Coordinates of C-alpha atoms in Angstrom, one line a residue:
M1007 CA -1.4 40.8 -0.3
M1008 CA 1.1 39.0 0.6
S1009 CA 3.3 40.2 4.3
L1010 CA 6.4 41.6 3.5
P1011 CA 9.0 39.5 5.7
G1012 CA 10.3 42.8 6.3
T1013 CA 10.3 46.6 6.0
F1014 CA 10.1 48.6 2.2
A1015 CA 12.6 51.1 2.4
C1016 CA 14.4 53.1 -0.8
D1017 CA 18.3 54.5 -1.4
E1018 CA 19.0 57.7 -2.1
Y1019 CA 18.7 57.3 -5.6
G1020 CA 14.9 56.0 -5.1
R1021 CA 15.7 52.6 -6.1
P1022 CA 13.5 49.8 -3.9
F1023 CA 15.0 47.8 -1.1
I1024 CA 13.6 45.4 1.7
V1025 CA 15.4 45.5 5.5
L1026 CA 14.5 41.2 6.2
R1027 CA 13.4 41.3 10.4
D1028 CA 14.0 38.9 12.3
Q1029 CA 17.4 38.8 10.0
E1030 CA 19.1 37.4 13.1
N1031 CA 16.8 35.0 14.1
Q1032 CA 16.8 33.5 12.0
K1033 CA 19.2 30.6 10.0
R1034 CA 20.7 30.5 6.5
L1035 CA 23.0 28.1 4.6
T1036 CA 24.0 28.9 0.8
G1037 CA 25.7 27.9 -1.9
N1038 CA 27.2 24.4 -1.5
E1039 CA 27.0 24.5 2.0
A1040 CA 23.2 23.7 1.4
I1041 CA 23.9 21.3 -1.1
K1042 CA 26.3 18.9 0.8
S1043 CA 23.9 19.3 4.0
H1044 CA 21.4 17.7 2.0
I1045 CA 23.1 15.2 1.1
Q1046 CA 24.0 14.2 4.3
A1047 CA 20.7 13.7 5.0
G1048 CA 20.1 11.6 2.3
K1049 CA 22.9 9.2 3.1
Q1050 CA 21.6 8.9 6.5
I1051 CA 18.5 7.9 6.0
A1052 CA 18.8 5.8 3.0
S1053 CA 21.6 4.1 4.8
I1054 CA 19.7 3.1 7.6
I1055 CA 17.7 2.0 5.6
R1056 CA 20.0 0.4 3.8
S1057 CA 20.5 -3.2 5.9
S1058 CA 17.2 -4.2 5.2
L1059 CA 17.4 -4.9 1.6
G1060 CA 16.7 -8.3 0.5
P1061 CA 16.1 -11.8 1.5
K1062 CA 18.9 -11.1 3.9
G1063 CA 17.4 -7.9 4.7
L1064 CA 16.5 -7.4 8.8
D1065 CA 13.6 -5.9 9.8
K1066 CA 13.2 -2.8 11.8
M1067 CA 11.6 -2.1 14.7
M1068 CA 9.8 1.5 15.0
V1069 CA 7.5 2.4 18.5
S1070 CA 4.8 5.4 18.0
G1071 CA 4.4 7.5 20.9
D1072 CA 1.6 5.9 22.1
G1073 CA 3.3 3.0 22.9
D1074 CA 2.7 1.2 19.1
V1075 CA 4.7 -0.8 18.5
T1076 CA 5.8 -2.3 14.4
V1077 CA 8.1 -4.7 12.8
T1078 CA 8.7 -4.3 9.1
N1079 CA 11.1 -4.9 6.3
D1080 CA 8.5 -2.3 4.3
G1081 CA 10.3 0.1 3.5
A1082 CA 7.5 2.4 2.4
T1083 CA 6.1 1.5 6.2
I1084 CA 9.5 2.2 7.1
M1085 CA 10.0 5.1 6.9
K1086 CA 6.1 6.8 7.1
E1087 CA 6.9 5.3 10.3
M1088 CA 10.1 7.1 11.2
D1089 CA 9.8 10.0 13.4
V1090 CA 11.7 12.7 10.4
D1091 CA 12.5 16.6 11.3
H1092 CA 15.0 16.8 8.1
E1093 CA 13.3 19.1 5.6
I1094 CA 15.4 16.3 3.5
G1095 CA 14.7 13.0 5.2
K1096 CA 10.2 14.2 4.1
L1097 CA 11.4 14.1 0.8
M1098 CA 12.9 10.8 1.0
V1099 CA 9.8 9.7 3.0
Q1100 CA 7.2 11.3 -0.4
L1101 CA 10.0 9.2 -2.3
S1102 CA 9.7 5.6 -1.1
Q1103 CA 5.8 6.4 -0.6
S1104 CA 4.9 7.9 -4.0
Q1105 CA 7.0 4.0 -5.7
D1106 CA 4.4 2.5 -2.9
D1107 CA 1.1 4.4 -4.1
E1108 CA 2.3 3.4 -8.5
I1109 CA 3.8 -0.3 -7.8
G1110 CA 3.5 -1.2 -4.1
D1111 CA 6.7 -3.2 -4.1
G1112 CA 10.8 -1.8 -4.3
T1113 CA 10.2 0.5 -1.8
T1114 CA 13.6 0.3 0.1
G1115 CA 15.3 0.2 -3.4
V1116 CA 14.4 2.7 -4.5
V1117 CA 16.0 5.5 -1.0
V1118 CA 18.8 2.6 -1.1
L1119 CA 19.1 4.1 -5.4
A1120 CA 18.4 7.7 -5.0
G1121 CA 21.1 7.6 -1.4
A1122 CA 24.0 6.8 -3.6
L1123 CA 22.8 8.9 -5.9
L1124 CA 22.9 11.8 -4.3
E1125 CA 26.4 10.7 -2.9
Q1126 CA 28.0 10.1 -5.7
A1127 CA 26.7 13.8 -6.5
E1128 CA 28.9 14.6 -3.2
S1129 CA 32.3 14.1 -4.6
L1130 CA 31.7 15.4 -7.8
L1131 CA 30.6 19.0 -5.8
D1132 CA 34.0 17.6 -4.4
R1133 CA 35.6 18.5 -7.8
G1134 CA 34.2 21.4 -8.7
I1135 CA 31.3 20.9 -11.7
H1136 CA 28.8 22.4 -11.4
P1137 CA 25.5 21.1 -9.6
I1138 CA 22.5 21.3 -12.1
R1139 CA 25.6 20.1 -14.7
I1140 CA 25.4 16.9 -12.4
A1141 CA 21.7 17.1 -12.7
D1142 CA 21.4 17.3 -16.0
G1143 CA 24.0 14.1 -16.7
F1144 CA 22.3 12.6 -14.1
E1145 CA 18.7 13.2 -15.7
L1146 CA 20.7 12.3 -19.6
A1147 CA 22.3 8.4 -17.6
A1148 CA 18.4 7.5 -16.8
Q1149 CA 16.9 8.1 -19.2
C1150 CA 19.8 5.9 -20.7
A1151 CA 19.6 3.6 -18.4
V1152 CA 15.7 2.7 -18.6
K1153 CA 16.1 2.4 -22.6
H1154 CA 19.0 -0.3 -21.5
L1155 CA 16.2 -2.3 -19.3
D1156 CA 13.8 -2.7 -22.4
T1157 CA 16.9 -4.1 -24.0
I1158 CA 17.2 -7.3 -21.4
A1159 CA 13.1 -7.1 -20.6
Q1160 CA 11.4 -10.5 -21.8
P1161 CA 7.6 -10.9 -22.8
F1162 CA 6.5 -13.3 -19.4
P1163 CA 3.4 -15.4 -19.8
V1164 CA 0.5 -14.3 -17.8
S1165 CA -2.4 -16.7 -17.8
R1166 CA -5.5 -17.8 -16.1
E1167 CA -3.6 -20.9 -16.7
N1168 CA -0.9 -21.5 -16.2
K1169 CA 0.0 -19.9 -12.7
E1170 CA 3.5 -20.7 -11.8
P1171 CA 5.4 -17.8 -13.4
L1172 CA 3.7 -15.5 -12.0
I1173 CA 3.8 -17.3 -8.3
Q1174 CA 7.1 -17.5 -8.9
V1175 CA 7.4 -13.4 -9.0
A1176 CA 4.9 -13.1 -5.9
M1177 CA 7.8 -15.7 -4.3
T1178 CA 10.6 -13.2 -5.6
T1179 CA 8.8 -9.8 -3.2
L1180 CA 7.9 -12.4 -0.4
G1181 CA 11.2 -13.4 0.0
S1182 CA 12.8 -10.0 2.2
K1183 CA 9.7 -10.1 3.9
I1184 CA 8.7 -12.1 7.2
V1185 CA 6.3 -14.4 6.0
N1186 CA 9.5 -16.6 3.7
K1187 CA 7.9 -19.8 6.2
C1188 CA 5.0 -20.2 4.4
H1189 CA 6.5 -18.4 1.2
R1190 CA 4.3 -20.7 -1.5
Q1191 CA 1.2 -21.2 -0.4
M1192 CA 1.7 -16.7 0.5
A1193 CA 1.9 -16.0 -3.5
E1194 CA -0.4 -18.2 -4.4
I1195 CA -3.1 -16.3 -1.7
A1196 CA -1.5 -13.3 -3.8
V1197 CA -1.4 -14.7 -7.3
D1198 CA -5.8 -16.2 -7.2
A1199 CA -6.8 -13.0 -5.9
V1200 CA -4.8 -11.2 -8.4
L1201 CA -6.0 -13.7 -11.3
T1202 CA -10.0 -13.6 -9.1
V1203 CA -10.4 -10.4 -9.9
A1204 CA -8.5 -8.9 -12.5
D1205 CA -9.8 -7.7 -16.1
L1206 CA -7.2 -9.9 -18.6
E1207 CA -8.6 -7.8 -22.2
K1208 CA -8.8 -4.2 -19.6
K1209 CA -5.3 -5.5 -18.0
D1210 CA -6.1 -4.4 -15.4
V1211 CA -7.1 -5.7 -11.8
N1212 CA -10.0 -3.4 -9.2
F1213 CA -8.0 -3.5 -5.8
E1214 CA -11.1 -2.3 -4.1
L1215 CA -12.9 -6.0 -4.7
I1216 CA -9.9 -7.5 -3.0
K1217 CA -10.0 -7.1 1.3
L1218 CA -7.1 -8.2 3.1
E1219 CA -8.5 -9.8 7.3
C1220 CA -6.6 -10.1 9.8
K1221 CA -7.3 -12.4 12.8
V1222 CA -5.1 -12.8 15.7
G1223 CA -4.3 -16.9 17.2
G1224 CA -3.4 -19.2 15.2
R1225 CA -0.6 -20.1 12.8
M1226 CA 0.6 -17.7 9.9
E1227 CA 0.1 -21.8 7.4
D1228 CA -4.1 -20.4 8.4
T1229 CA -3.8 -17.5 6.1
C1230 CA -6.7 -19.0 3.6
L1231 CA -8.3 -17.6 0.5
V1232 CA -12.4 -16.7 0.3
K1233 CA -13.7 -16.3 -2.6
G1234 CA -17.0 -14.0 -1.0
V1235 CA -16.2 -11.4 1.6
V1236 CA -15.0 -12.0 5.5
V1237 CA -17.0 -9.8 8.3
D1238 CA -15.8 -8.8 11.4
K1239 CA -19.7 -9.2 13.4
T1240 CA -21.6 -12.6 14.1
M1241 CA -25.4 -12.1 14.0
S1242 CA -26.8 -10.2 16.3
H1243 CA -28.7 -12.2 18.0
S1244 CA -27.6 -15.6 19.3
Q1245 CA -30.3 -17.1 18.6
M1246 CA -30.0 -17.1 15.4
P1247 CA -29.2 -19.8 13.1
T1248 CA -25.2 -19.9 12.3
V1249 CA -25.2 -21.3 9.4
L1250 CA -27.7 -20.4 6.2
K1251 CA -28.0 -21.4 2.2
D1252 CA -29.6 -19.8 -0.2
V1253 CA -29.3 -16.5 1.2
K1254 CA -31.5 -13.7 -0.1
L1255 CA -29.4 -10.0 1.3
A1256 CA -31.8 -6.9 1.8
I1257 CA -28.7 -4.4 2.9
L1258 CA -30.1 -1.8 4.7
T1259 CA -28.9 1.9 5.5
C1260 CA -31.8 3.0 7.5
P1261 CA -31.3 2.3 11.0
F1262 CA -34.6 -0.5 12.6
E1263 CA -36.4 2.0 15.0
P1264 CA -39.8 3.8 15.3
P1265 CA -39.9 7.7 13.7
K1266 CA -38.5 9.4 16.1
P1267 CA -40.4 12.8 16.3
K1268 CA -37.5 16.1 15.6
T1269 CA -35.4 17.4 18.3
K1270 CA -37.8 20.7 18.3
H1271 CA -40.7 19.1 18.9
K1272 CA -42.3 18.0 21.8
L1273 CA -43.5 14.9 22.4
D1274 CA -46.3 15.1 26.3
V1275 CA -47.0 11.6 27.8
T1276 CA -49.3 12.4 30.4
S1277 CA -51.4 10.1 31.2
A1278 CA -50.6 5.3 31.3
D1279 CA -52.7 4.7 28.4
D1280 CA -50.8 8.2 26.4
Y1281 CA -47.4 5.6 26.9
R1282 CA -49.7 2.7 26.1
K1283 CA -50.4 3.9 22.8
L1284 CA -47.3 5.0 22.0
R1285 CA -45.8 1.3 23.0
E1286 CA -47.9 -0.6 20.9
Y1287 CA -47.8 2.0 17.6
E1288 CA -43.6 1.6 18.1
H1289 CA -44.7 -2.2 18.4
E1290 CA -46.7 -1.8 15.1
K1291 CA -44.0 0.4 13.3
F1292 CA -41.2 -2.8 13.7
L1293 CA -43.3 -5.5 13.1
Q1294 CA -44.2 -3.2 9.5
M1295 CA -40.5 -2.9 9.0
V1296 CA -39.8 -6.8 10.0
K1297 CA -42.4 -7.6 7.3
Q1298 CA -41.9 -5.4 4.9
V1299 CA -38.3 -6.7 4.7
K1300 CA -39.6 -10.6 4.3
D1301 CA -42.4 -9.9 1.9
A1302 CA -39.2 -8.7 -0.4
G1303 CA -38.5 -11.8 0.1
A1304 CA -35.3 -11.7 2.4
T1305 CA -33.7 -14.2 4.4
L1306 CA -30.9 -11.6 5.9
A1307 CA -30.6 -8.3 6.6
I1308 CA -27.8 -6.9 6.7
C1309 CA -28.3 -3.2 8.5
Q1310 CA -25.1 0.1 8.5
W1311 CA -26.8 1.3 12.3
G1312 CA -27.3 -0.4 15.2
F1313 CA -30.6 -1.5 16.8
D1314 CA -31.8 -2.3 19.9
D1315 CA -32.6 -5.3 21.9
E1316 CA -36.1 -5.0 21.3
A1317 CA -36.2 -4.9 17.2
N1318 CA -33.8 -7.3 17.6
H1319 CA -36.5 -10.1 20.3
L1320 CA -38.4 -8.9 17.3
L1321 CA -36.2 -10.3 14.2
L1322 CA -35.4 -13.4 15.6
Q1323 CA -39.6 -13.4 16.7
Q1324 CA -40.1 -13.2 12.8
Q1325 CA -37.1 -15.5 12.1
L1326 CA -35.1 -12.8 10.6
P1327 CA -31.5 -12.9 10.9
A1328 CA -29.9 -10.0 11.1
V1329 CA -26.5 -8.2 11.2
R1330 CA -25.8 -5.4 12.3
W1331 CA -22.9 -2.4 12.9
V1332 CA -21.4 -3.2 9.1
G1333 CA -19.6 0.0 8.2
G1334 CA -19.3 0.9 4.6
P1335 CA -16.6 -0.3 2.8
E1336 CA -17.6 -3.7 3.9
I1337 CA -21.8 -2.7 3.5
E1338 CA -20.3 -1.5 -0.2
L1339 CA -18.3 -4.9 -0.7
I1340 CA -21.2 -7.1 0.0
A1341 CA -23.2 -4.9 -2.3
I1342 CA -20.8 -5.7 -5.1
A1343 CA -20.3 -9.6 -4.1
T1344 CA -24.0 -10.2 -3.9
G1345 CA -25.5 -8.7 -6.9
G1346 CA -27.2 -6.3 -4.0
R1347 CA -29.0 -3.0 -3.5
I1348 CA -28.0 -0.8 -0.8
V1349 CA -31.1 -0.2 -0.1
P1350 CA -31.5 3.5 2.4
R1351 CA -35.6 3.4 3.2
F1352 CA -37.7 0.6 4.2
E1353 CA -40.0 2.4 1.4
E1354 CA -38.3 1.3 -1.4
L1355 CA -37.5 -2.3 -0.7
S1356 CA -38.7 -4.6 -3.3
P1357 CA -37.1 -8.5 -5.0
D1358 CA -35.3 -7.2 -7.2
K1359 CA -32.1 -5.2 -4.4
L1360 CA -31.7 -8.4 -3.1
G1361 CA -28.6 -10.0 -3.3
S1362 CA -27.7 -13.7 -3.5
A1363 CA -25.6 -15.8 -1.9
G1364 CA -24.9 -19.2 -1.3
V1365 CA -23.8 -19.9 1.9
V1366 CA -23.5 -17.2 5.1
R1367 CA -22.0 -19.2 7.3
E1368 CA -20.1 -18.1 11.0
L1369 CA -16.6 -19.1 11.3
S1370 CA -15.6 -19.0 14.8
F1371 CA -12.3 -18.8 16.5
G1372 CA -9.5 -21.0 18.6
T1373 CA -11.9 -21.3 22.9
T1374 CA -12.9 -17.6 23.0
K1375 CA -16.0 -16.6 21.9
D1376 CA -14.1 -14.3 18.4
K1377 CA -16.9 -15.0 15.8
M1378 CA -16.7 -14.1 11.7
L1379 CA -19.4 -14.2 9.5
V1380 CA -18.1 -14.9 5.4
I1381 CA -20.3 -14.6 2.5
E1382 CA -19.3 -17.3 0.6
D1383 CA -21.0 -18.5 -3.5
C1384 CA -22.0 -15.1 -4.9
Q1385 CA -23.9 -14.1 -7.8
N1386 CA -19.8 -12.1 -8.6
T1387 CA -17.6 -14.1 -7.5
R1388 CA -15.1 -11.4 -8.3
A1389 CA -14.8 -10.0 -4.7
V1390 CA -12.2 -11.4 -2.4
T1391 CA -11.1 -11.2 1.2
V1392 CA -8.3 -13.1 2.2
L1393 CA -8.1 -13.5 5.9
I1394 CA -4.6 -13.6 7.3
R1395 CA -3.0 -14.9 10.3
G1396 CA -1.2 -15.0 13.2
G1397 CA 0.6 -15.6 16.6
N1398 CA 0.2 -11.5 17.5
K1399 CA -0.4 -8.5 15.8
M1400 CA 2.3 -7.6 14.8
L1401 CA 3.0 -10.7 12.8
T1402 CA -0.7 -10.4 10.9
A1403 CA 0.4 -6.4 10.0
E1404 CA 3.6 -7.1 8.4
A1405 CA 2.2 -10.2 6.4
K1406 CA -0.6 -7.8 5.6
R1407 CA 2.3 -5.4 4.5
S1408 CA 3.5 -8.7 2.5
I1409 CA 1.0 -9.3 0.9
H1410 CA -0.3 -6.1 -0.4
D1411 CA 3.6 -5.4 -2.5
A1412 CA 2.6 -9.2 -3.6
L1413 CA -0.5 -8.2 -5.2
C1414 CA 0.9 -4.9 -6.6
V1415 CA 3.6 -6.9 -8.4
V1416 CA 0.9 -9.1 -9.7
R1417 CA -0.6 -6.3 -11.3
S1418 CA 2.0 -3.8 -12.2
L1419 CA 2.7 -7.7 -14.3
I1420 CA -0.9 -7.7 -15.2
R1421 CA -1.0 -4.6 -16.8
D1422 CA 3.1 -4.8 -18.0
S1423 CA 4.3 -8.5 -19.1
R1424 CA 7.3 -7.3 -19.5
I1425 CA 10.3 -9.0 -16.5
V1426 CA 14.2 -8.3 -15.9
Y1427 CA 16.3 -10.1 -13.0
G1428 CA 15.5 -9.5 -9.3
G1429 CA 18.7 -10.6 -7.0
G1430 CA 20.6 -7.1 -9.1
A1431 CA 21.1 -8.8 -12.2
A1432 CA 18.8 -5.8 -14.1
E1433 CA 20.8 -2.3 -11.5
I1434 CA 24.8 -4.2 -13.0
S1435 CA 23.2 -4.8 -16.2
C1436 CA 22.1 -0.7 -16.2
S1437 CA 25.2 0.7 -15.2
L1438 CA 27.7 -1.3 -17.4
A1439 CA 25.6 0.0 -20.1
V1440 CA 25.7 3.9 -18.1
A1441 CA 29.0 2.8 -18.2
R1442 CA 29.5 2.5 -22.5
E1443 CA 27.7 5.3 -22.7
A1444 CA 30.0 7.1 -20.7
D1445 CA 33.5 6.1 -23.2
Q1446 CA 30.6 7.4 -26.1
L1447 CA 30.6 11.2 -24.1
S1448 CA 33.1 14.0 -24.5
T1449 CA 31.4 16.1 -22.5
L1450 CA 31.6 17.2 -18.8
E1451 CA 28.5 15.0 -18.2
Q1452 CA 30.5 12.0 -18.4
Y1453 CA 31.6 12.2 -14.7
A1454 CA 27.9 12.1 -14.1
F1455 CA 28.1 9.0 -15.9
R1456 CA 30.2 6.9 -14.8
S1457 CA 29.2 8.3 -11.1
F1458 CA 25.7 7.3 -12.1
S1459 CA 27.2 3.9 -12.9
V1460 CA 28.9 3.5 -9.7
A1461 CA 25.1 4.3 -7.5
L1462 CA 23.2 1.5 -9.8
E1463 CA 26.3 -0.3 -8.2
S1464 CA 24.9 0.0 -4.8
I1465 CA 21.9 -1.9 -4.7
P1466 CA 23.8 -4.8 -5.8
L1467 CA 26.3 -3.9 -3.3
A1468 CA 24.1 -4.3 -0.6
L1469 CA 22.1 -7.5 -0.9
A1470 CA 25.4 -9.2 -1.5
E1471 CA 26.5 -7.2 2.0
N1472 CA 23.4 -7.8 4.0
S1473 CA 24.1 -11.5 2.5
G1474 CA 27.3 -11.8 4.1
L1475 CA 28.6 -12.2 1.0
S1476 CA 32.4 -10.1 0.5
P1477 CA 30.1 -6.9 -1.3
I1478 CA 33.7 -5.7 -3.7
E1479 CA 35.1 -9.3 -4.4
T1480 CA 31.1 -10.7 -5.3
L1481 CA 30.3 -7.2 -7.1
S1482 CA 33.5 -7.5 -9.5
E1483 CA 33.0 -11.1 -10.3
L1484 CA 29.6 -10.4 -11.4
K1485 CA 30.5 -7.6 -13.8
A1486 CA 33.4 -10.0 -14.9
R1487 CA 30.8 -12.5 -15.3
Q1488 CA 28.0 -10.1 -17.1
G1489 CA 30.8 -8.6 -19.1
T1490 CA 32.2 -12.1 -20.9
E1491 CA 28.5 -13.7 -20.9
N1492 CA 26.3 -10.5 -22.5
S1493 CA 23.7 -11.3 -19.8
A1494 CA 22.2 -10.0 -17.6
T1495 CA 20.4 -12.7 -15.4
F1496 CA 23.8 -12.6 -13.0
G1497 CA 23.2 -11.9 -10.4
V1498 CA 23.7 -11.8 -6.2
D1499 CA 23.1 -14.8 -4.6
C1500 CA 21.9 -14.0 -1.9
M1501 CA 20.6 -17.8 -0.8
L1502 CA 24.4 -19.0 -1.5
T1503 CA 23.1 -21.9 -3.5
G1504 CA 26.4 -21.6 -5.0
N1505 CA 24.6 -20.5 -8.7
S1506 CA 24.7 -16.7 -8.9
D1507 CA 21.8 -17.2 -11.9
M1508 CA 18.5 -15.2 -11.7
K1509 CA 17.6 -16.6 -14.0
E1510 CA 17.0 -20.7 -12.8
H1511 CA 16.2 -19.6 -9.1
H1512 CA 13.2 -18.0 -11.1
V1513 CA 13.7 -14.6 -9.6
I1514 CA 11.9 -11.5 -11.0
E1515 CA 11.5 -8.0 -10.5
S1516 CA 8.7 -7.0 -13.5
L1517 CA 10.1 -3.7 -15.8
H1518 CA 8.0 -1.3 -14.9
S1519 CA 9.1 -1.0 -11.1
K1520 CA 12.5 -1.3 -11.9
K1521 CA 11.9 1.5 -14.4
Q1522 CA 9.8 3.6 -12.0
Q1523 CA 12.7 3.1 -9.8
I1524 CA 15.1 4.3 -11.5
V1525 CA 13.2 7.6 -12.3
L1526 CA 12.3 8.0 -9.6
A1527 CA 15.4 8.7 -7.6
T1528 CA 16.8 10.8 -10.7
Q1529 CA 13.9 13.4 -10.6
L1530 CA 14.8 13.7 -6.5
V1531 CA 18.8 14.2 -6.8
K1532 CA 18.1 16.2 -9.6
M1533 CA 15.6 18.4 -6.9
I1534 CA 18.3 17.9 -3.7
L1535 CA 21.1 19.7 -6.3
K1536 CA 18.9 22.4 -7.7
I1537 CA 18.5 23.7 -3.7
D1538 CA 21.7 25.8 -3.2
D1539 CA 18.8 28.7 -0.2
V1540 CA 17.4 27.0 3.4
R1541 CA 16.1 29.7 5.7
T1542 CA 15.2 28.2 8.7
P1543 CA 14.0 29.9 12.3
A1544 CA 17.3 29.3 14.5
D1545 CA 14.8 27.3 16.4
H1546 CA 14.9 24.1 14.9

């Protein structure tokens, strides 16, 4: 039974009604006023993020409650870190998040587009058009734009032999990020990583197999791709060998320690003899464990749990190198890469459960004692690690986000290898198509179509603005050129090279990403337009 928000009563004819309690403590917005308030919130968030669109877009710096600083250009990260109180603001955050989950790139564009659509909806409301008619018109216009994208999309070669086109796309994605100093190198790393783990027959990429590991210190150019697994751990004893060849790995999730009596049993040691016996028993158990690992043929033990100094000393004596405290995800990745099985009990160790690797070595960084383990030449070469370097923590974190975007784009191209041209070219082309379609309509929806076409222009406008060009002039010129030359490759020349043909600049975006942007933004705007009554506690 739900608790009623007030008291239940009947009038003199027996008709029931509810007397709402706490009415005076609630704020209530209804009708167009509510929609206007929502549009205002949406526009504000879009205007914040608009300035970080494109290769010349600016970064944002967010400081969290506990003083953690994040500097980023990635739309989804900015939205996530922003402290948004307004309900509609939260919906915008979820919008960029869903673009990030689905595609991984285009998170800024999708928010800018949603903001522009809301702005257009506002002027339509002022003309007295019903919000539902606007929402339906937007929906039809979005379908028209997506259809048009299919007609201008071009097939794209995806193959392991010819990586160049893929690298060009990854470079487009990284162009707006902080890593564009070593642009090409990062793009190559991203493409190599994806192609190593990609299954081109199934057209899928398992991201679990690509691990991004950050290490501060060194230049960003030192970022490299390791065909294997990098673990942020060292050998458990400093005197163990730092390079091992042709390794057989025992991957253990059981601790290296003698069996302890459970808590409900009590062990009384009353004399020194008893204590010695206990020591001997523990010692034997240790030796037995080490023997079991060695008998299985292992030359390296990787343990999820720790072991105490005595065990460590014994392992060194028995010449069995070991690594302790390796986390769960890493253990799984090592097992996949080396073809080993994760063993939960010493009794179950057998030679067929061991993983194998060509080289296990320690990498040391700079002058510090900072070391990491690299497991290379594994039998399953499909697990890779990108080792990201940079001058400080913020840089490496931002490089990690940028490479993640590039990986996502390459993946979406492997799934659907059609492309459109970037730099606002695709949006201008869609805008023209939607405007043409509007002239064919005789219903009220034509207003919504025209507004949708204007909203699409907000992306090239923002790109031009962020690049220091005069936005309106640039846009008019591009629209004219696309119209007269009937080509969807003209976009905003952000790099000021004097040539606005995006095909020649290789500014490429995946079709799937563009479609998703238009569809998601439209869905959110439709939803916002349909809300006409908001109740909030007054202290909000």
